[in-house]
Short mmCIF file of C-alpha atoms in Angstrom, two decimals:
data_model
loop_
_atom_site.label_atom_id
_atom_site.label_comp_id
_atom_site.label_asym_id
_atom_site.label_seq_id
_atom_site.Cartn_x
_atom_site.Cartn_y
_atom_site.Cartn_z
CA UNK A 235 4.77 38.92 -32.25
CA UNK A 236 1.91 39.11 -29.70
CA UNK A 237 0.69 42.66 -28.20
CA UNK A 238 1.31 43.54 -24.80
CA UNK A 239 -1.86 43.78 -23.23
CA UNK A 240 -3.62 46.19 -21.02
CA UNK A 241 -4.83 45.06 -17.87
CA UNK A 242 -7.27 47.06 -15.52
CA UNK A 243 -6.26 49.67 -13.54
CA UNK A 244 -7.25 48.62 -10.16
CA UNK A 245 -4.66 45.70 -10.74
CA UNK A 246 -1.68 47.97 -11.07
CA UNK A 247 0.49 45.46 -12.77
CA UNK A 248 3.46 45.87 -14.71
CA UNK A 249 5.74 44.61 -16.75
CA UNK A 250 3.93 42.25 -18.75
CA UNK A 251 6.27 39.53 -20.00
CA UNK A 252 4.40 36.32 -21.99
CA UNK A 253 5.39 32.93 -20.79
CA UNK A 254 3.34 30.67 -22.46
CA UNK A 255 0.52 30.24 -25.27
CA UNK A 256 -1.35 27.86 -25.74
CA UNK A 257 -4.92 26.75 -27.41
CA UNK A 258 -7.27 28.35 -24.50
CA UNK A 259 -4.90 31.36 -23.03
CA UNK A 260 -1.95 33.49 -22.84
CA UNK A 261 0.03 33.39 -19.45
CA UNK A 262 1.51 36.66 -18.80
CA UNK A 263 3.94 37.13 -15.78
CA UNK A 264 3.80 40.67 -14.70
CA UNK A 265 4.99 42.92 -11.34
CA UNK A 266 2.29 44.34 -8.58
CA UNK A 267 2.28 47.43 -7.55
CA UNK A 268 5.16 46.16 -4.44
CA UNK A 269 7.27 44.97 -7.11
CA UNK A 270 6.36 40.71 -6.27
CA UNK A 271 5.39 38.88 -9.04
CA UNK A 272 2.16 38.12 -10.15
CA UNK A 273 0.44 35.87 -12.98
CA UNK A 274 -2.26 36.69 -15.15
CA UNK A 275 -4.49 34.08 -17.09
CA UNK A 276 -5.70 35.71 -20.05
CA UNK A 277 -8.45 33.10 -21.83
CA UNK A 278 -9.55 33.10 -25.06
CA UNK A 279 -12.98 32.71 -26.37
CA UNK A 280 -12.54 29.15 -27.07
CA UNK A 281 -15.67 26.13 -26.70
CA UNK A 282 -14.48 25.18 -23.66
CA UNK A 283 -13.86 28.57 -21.55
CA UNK A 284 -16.47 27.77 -19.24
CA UNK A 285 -14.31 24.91 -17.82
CA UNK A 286 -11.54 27.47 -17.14
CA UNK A 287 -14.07 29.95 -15.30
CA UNK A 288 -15.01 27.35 -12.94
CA UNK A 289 -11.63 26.60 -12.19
CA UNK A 290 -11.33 30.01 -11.44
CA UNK A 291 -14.07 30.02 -8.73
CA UNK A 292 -13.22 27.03 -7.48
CA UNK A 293 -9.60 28.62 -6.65
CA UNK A 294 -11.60 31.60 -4.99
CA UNK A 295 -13.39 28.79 -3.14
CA UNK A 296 -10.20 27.62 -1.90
CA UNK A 297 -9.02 31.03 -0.73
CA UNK A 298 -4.54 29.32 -1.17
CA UNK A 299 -5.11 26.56 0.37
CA UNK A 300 -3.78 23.89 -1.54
CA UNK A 301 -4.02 25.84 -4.65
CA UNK A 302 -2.76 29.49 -6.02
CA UNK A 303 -4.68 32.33 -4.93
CA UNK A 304 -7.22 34.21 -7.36
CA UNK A 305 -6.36 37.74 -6.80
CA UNK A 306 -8.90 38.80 -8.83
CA UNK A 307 -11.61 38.01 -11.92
CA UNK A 308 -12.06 40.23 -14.88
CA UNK A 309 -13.81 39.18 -17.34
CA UNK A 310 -11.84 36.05 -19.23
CA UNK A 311 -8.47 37.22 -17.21
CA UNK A 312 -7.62 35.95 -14.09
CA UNK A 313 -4.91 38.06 -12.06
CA UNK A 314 -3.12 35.12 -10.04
CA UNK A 315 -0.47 34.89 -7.01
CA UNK A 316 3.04 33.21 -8.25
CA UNK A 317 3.09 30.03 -7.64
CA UNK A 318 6.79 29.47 -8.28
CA UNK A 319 9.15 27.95 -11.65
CA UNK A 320 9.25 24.20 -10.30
CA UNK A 321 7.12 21.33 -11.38
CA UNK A 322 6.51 18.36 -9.75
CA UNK A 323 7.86 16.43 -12.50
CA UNK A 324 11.07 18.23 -11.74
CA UNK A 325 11.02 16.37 -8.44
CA UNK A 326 10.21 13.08 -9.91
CA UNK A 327 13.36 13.55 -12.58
CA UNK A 328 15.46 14.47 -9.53
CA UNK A 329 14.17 13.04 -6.24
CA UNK A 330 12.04 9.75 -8.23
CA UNK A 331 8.50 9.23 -8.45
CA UNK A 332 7.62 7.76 -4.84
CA UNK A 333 8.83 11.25 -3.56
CA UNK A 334 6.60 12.98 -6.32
CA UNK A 335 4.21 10.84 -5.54
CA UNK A 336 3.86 11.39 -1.65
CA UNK A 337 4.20 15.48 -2.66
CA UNK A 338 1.09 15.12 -4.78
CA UNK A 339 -0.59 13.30 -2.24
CA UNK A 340 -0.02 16.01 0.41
CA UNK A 341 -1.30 18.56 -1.71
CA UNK A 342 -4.47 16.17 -2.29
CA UNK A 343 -5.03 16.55 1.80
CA UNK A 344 -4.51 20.46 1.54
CA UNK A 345 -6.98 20.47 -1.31
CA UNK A 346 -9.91 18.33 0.45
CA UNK A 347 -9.38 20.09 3.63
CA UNK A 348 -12.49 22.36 4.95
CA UNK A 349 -13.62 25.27 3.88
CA UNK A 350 -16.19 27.32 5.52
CA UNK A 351 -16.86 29.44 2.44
CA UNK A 352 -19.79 28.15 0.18
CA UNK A 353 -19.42 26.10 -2.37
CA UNK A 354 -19.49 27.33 -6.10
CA UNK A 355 -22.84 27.20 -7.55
CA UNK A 356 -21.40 26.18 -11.46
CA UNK A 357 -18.98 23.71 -10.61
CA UNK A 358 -19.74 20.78 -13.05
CA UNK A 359 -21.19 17.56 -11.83
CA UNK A 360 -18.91 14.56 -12.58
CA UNK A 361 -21.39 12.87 -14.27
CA UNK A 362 -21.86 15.68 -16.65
CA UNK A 363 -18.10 15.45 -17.21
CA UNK A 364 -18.70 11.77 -17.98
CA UNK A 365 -20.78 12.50 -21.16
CA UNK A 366 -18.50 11.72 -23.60
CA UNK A 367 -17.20 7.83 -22.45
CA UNK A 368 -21.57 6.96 -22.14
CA UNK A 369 -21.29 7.95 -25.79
CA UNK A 370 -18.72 6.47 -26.53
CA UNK A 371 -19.80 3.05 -24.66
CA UNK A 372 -23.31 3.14 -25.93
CA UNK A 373 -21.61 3.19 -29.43
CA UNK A 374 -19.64 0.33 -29.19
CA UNK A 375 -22.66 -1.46 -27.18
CA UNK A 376 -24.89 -1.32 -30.19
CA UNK A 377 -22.41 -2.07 -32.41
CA UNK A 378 -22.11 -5.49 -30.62
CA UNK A 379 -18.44 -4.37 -29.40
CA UNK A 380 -18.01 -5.03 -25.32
CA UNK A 381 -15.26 -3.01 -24.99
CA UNK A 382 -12.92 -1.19 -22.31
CA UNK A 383 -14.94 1.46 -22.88
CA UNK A 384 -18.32 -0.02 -22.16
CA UNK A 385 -16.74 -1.88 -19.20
CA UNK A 386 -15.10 1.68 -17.95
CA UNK A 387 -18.21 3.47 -18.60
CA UNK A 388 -20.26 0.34 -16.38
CA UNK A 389 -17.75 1.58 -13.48
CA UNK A 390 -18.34 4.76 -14.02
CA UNK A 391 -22.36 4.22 -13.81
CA UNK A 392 -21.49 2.58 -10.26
CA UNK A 393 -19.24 4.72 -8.82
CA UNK A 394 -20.54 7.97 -9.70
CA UNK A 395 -24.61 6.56 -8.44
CA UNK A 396 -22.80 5.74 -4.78
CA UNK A 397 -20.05 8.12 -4.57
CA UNK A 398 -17.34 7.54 -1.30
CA UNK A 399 -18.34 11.68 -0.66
CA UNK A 400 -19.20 14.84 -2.62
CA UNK A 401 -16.61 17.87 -2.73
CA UNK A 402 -15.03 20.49 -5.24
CA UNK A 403 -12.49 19.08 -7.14
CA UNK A 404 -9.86 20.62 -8.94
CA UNK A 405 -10.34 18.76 -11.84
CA UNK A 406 -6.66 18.22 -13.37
CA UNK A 407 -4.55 17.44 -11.05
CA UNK A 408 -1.22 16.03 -11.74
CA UNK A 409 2.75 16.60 -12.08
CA UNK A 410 2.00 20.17 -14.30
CA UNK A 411 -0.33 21.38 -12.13
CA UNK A 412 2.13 21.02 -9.28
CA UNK A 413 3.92 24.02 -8.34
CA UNK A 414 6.19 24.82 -5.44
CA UNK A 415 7.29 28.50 -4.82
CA UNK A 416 7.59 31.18 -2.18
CA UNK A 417 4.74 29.24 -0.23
CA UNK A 418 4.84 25.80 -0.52
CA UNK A 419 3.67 23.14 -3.26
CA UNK A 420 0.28 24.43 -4.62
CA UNK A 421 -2.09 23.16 -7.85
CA UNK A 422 -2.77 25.20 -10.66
CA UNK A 423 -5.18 25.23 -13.48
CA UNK A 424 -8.03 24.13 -11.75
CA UNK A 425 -11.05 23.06 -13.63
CA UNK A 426 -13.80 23.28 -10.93
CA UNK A 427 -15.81 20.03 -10.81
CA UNK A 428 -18.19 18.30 -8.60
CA UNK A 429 -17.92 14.80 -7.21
CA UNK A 430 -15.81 11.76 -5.51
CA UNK A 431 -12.77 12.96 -4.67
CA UNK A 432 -10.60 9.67 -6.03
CA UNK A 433 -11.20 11.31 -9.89
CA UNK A 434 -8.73 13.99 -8.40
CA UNK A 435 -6.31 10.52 -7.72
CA UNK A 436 -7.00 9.03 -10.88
CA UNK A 437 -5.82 11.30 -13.37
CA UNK A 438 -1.87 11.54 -11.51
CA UNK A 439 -1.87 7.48 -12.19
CA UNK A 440 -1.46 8.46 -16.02
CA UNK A 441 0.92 11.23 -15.67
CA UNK A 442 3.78 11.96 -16.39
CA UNK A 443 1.93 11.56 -20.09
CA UNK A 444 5.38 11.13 -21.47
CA UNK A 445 6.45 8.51 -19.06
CA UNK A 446 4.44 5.81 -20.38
CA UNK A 447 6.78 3.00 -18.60
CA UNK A 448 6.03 4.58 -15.50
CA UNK A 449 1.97 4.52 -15.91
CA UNK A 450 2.27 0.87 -16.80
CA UNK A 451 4.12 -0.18 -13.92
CA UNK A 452 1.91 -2.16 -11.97
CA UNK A 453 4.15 -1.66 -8.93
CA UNK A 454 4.06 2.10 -9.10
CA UNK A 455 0.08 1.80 -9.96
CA UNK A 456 0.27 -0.15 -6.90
CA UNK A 457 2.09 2.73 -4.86
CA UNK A 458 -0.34 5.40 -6.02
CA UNK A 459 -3.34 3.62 -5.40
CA UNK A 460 -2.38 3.07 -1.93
CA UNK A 461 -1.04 5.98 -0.90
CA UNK A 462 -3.93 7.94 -2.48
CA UNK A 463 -6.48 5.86 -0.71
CA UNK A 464 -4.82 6.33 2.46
CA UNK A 465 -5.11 9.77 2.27
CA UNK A 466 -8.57 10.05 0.57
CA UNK A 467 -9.48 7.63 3.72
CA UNK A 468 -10.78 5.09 0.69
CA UNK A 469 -9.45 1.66 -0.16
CA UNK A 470 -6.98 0.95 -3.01
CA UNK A 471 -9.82 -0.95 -5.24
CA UNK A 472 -11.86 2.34 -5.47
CA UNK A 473 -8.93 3.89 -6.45
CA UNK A 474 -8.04 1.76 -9.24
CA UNK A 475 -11.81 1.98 -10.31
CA UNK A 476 -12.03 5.58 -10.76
CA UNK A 477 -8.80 5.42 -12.94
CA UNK A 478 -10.07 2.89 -15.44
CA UNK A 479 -12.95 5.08 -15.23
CA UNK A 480 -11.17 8.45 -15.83
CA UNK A 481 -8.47 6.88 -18.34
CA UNK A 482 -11.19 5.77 -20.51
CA UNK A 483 -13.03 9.04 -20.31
CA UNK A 484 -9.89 10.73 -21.42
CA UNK A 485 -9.30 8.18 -23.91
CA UNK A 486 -12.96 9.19 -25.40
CA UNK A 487 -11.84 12.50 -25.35
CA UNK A 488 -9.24 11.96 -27.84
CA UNK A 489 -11.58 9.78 -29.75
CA UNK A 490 -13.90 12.65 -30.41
CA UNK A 491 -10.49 14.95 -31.30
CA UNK A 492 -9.16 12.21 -34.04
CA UNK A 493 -6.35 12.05 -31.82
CA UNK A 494 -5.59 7.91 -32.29
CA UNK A 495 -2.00 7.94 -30.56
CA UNK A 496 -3.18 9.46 -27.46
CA UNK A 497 -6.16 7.41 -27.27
CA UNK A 498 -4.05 4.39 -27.59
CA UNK A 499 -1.67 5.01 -25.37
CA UNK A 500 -4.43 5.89 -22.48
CA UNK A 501 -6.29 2.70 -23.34
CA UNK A 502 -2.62 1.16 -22.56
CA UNK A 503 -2.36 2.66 -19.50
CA UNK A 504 -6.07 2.07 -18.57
CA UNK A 505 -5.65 -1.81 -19.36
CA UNK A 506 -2.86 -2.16 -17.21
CA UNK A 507 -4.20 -0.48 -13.97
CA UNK A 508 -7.36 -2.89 -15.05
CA UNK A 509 -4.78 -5.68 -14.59
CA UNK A 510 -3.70 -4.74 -11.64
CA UNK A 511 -7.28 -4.26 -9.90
CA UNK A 512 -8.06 -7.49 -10.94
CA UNK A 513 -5.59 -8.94 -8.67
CA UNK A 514 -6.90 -6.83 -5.67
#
């Protein structure tokens, strides 16, 4: 059984109750002081915690708009507003995926919409987040393999040396990160990262990550892509580019974890939408 925690004083919380654990945190939902509900983020010291920190600043950048508010930083624990109990991927088993699909994309706008704060100082540059498919590609390149993941890692090299435009990102955006509560539809677990905002668009074109005939359905990769880029104010090829780009980085990802049946099925998903561009 886990602890109940203490949280600082100057939060005046109650009422811890644990909703979920997972590899990086424990998410607590707890009561302010005027009896609303609250969420706190509690991180562990894992390799990656620094991601989670950014994401945290990069929410203060964004002040609710488009995303959850950071009502405070202490530490590794992050006292958040409620977003609210439904997922986007609630709408897309109720309403279907076009609707999902056009909700993610509004949130998108809210996201990329100006701020006049300044701009985190340790958000991570997309090409640093890159790292691991240039390994992986330069592997396979001197082993004489030309595979999807030197090709993806070739697009990569383009897009991110002439990038559309420069902006925080959240990072991980897609139908978990989607909330909708007493506001309105909001993201969640931001990453905080630096760069073109169509990797924010290319990671919802492999999600659901259990719905693998819908992220090989050219028509709704089609869909996606277009109503992404019309938002984004980019075209539907650039679109398509940054998801090979990101699926293959992901796919590297799992590489590096051992994780074969994930990697597979992204490299699925990545060939088709590679398929698809090719016609465009």
């Amino acid at each position: 059984m886990t602890a109940l925690p203490s949280f600082p004083d100057r939060w005046q919380v109650s009422d811890p109750v644990l909703v979920t654990e997972t590899f990086s945190s424990r998410i607590w939902k707890v009561r302010n002081a005027d009896g609303t509900p609250a969420i706190v983020k509690d991180l562990k010291p894992f390799p990656d915690v620094a991601d989670e920190l950014r994401g945290a600043h990069y929410l203060s950048w964004r002040d609710g708009i488009g995303a959850v508010k950071l009502l405070d930083l202490d530490g590794y624990r992050m006292l958040l507003e409620f977003g609210g109990d439904r997922h986007l991927v609630d709408v897309l088993d109720t309403e279907g995926d076009k609707a999902a699909t056009e909700i993610a994309a509004e949130v998108m706008q809210r996201l990329f919409s100006p701020s006049s704060s300044s701009i985190p100082d340790d958000l991570q540059p997309l090409r640093e987040r890159f790292a691991s498919l240039f390994k992986k590609a330069t592997a396979d390149r001197d082993a004489g393999d030309r595979s999807i993941y030197v090709e993806a890692a070739e697009i990569a090299e383009r897009l991110l040396s002439n990038p559309r435009e420069i902006r925080p990102l959240h990072g991980d955006l897609h139908h978990e990160n989607i909330i909708f509560g007493p506001r309105c539809w909001l993201g969640i677990d931001a990453k905080g990262v630096l760069g073109d905002p169509a990797f924010d668009a290319a990671n919802m074109l492999y999600n659901p990550l259990d719905r693998g005939d819908l992220c090989r359905d050219p028509e709704r990769i089609g869909f996606m892509a277009a109503t992404f880029a019309r938002v984004l104010g980019q075209d539907v090829p650039a679109i398509l580019d940054h998801a090979i780009a990101y699926g293959c980085l992901s796919s590297a990802w799992h590489h590096e974890d051992g994780n074969v049946e994930e990697e597979t099925r992204e490299l699925s998903v990545a060939a088709t939408i590679r398929e698809v561009r090719l016609r465009c």
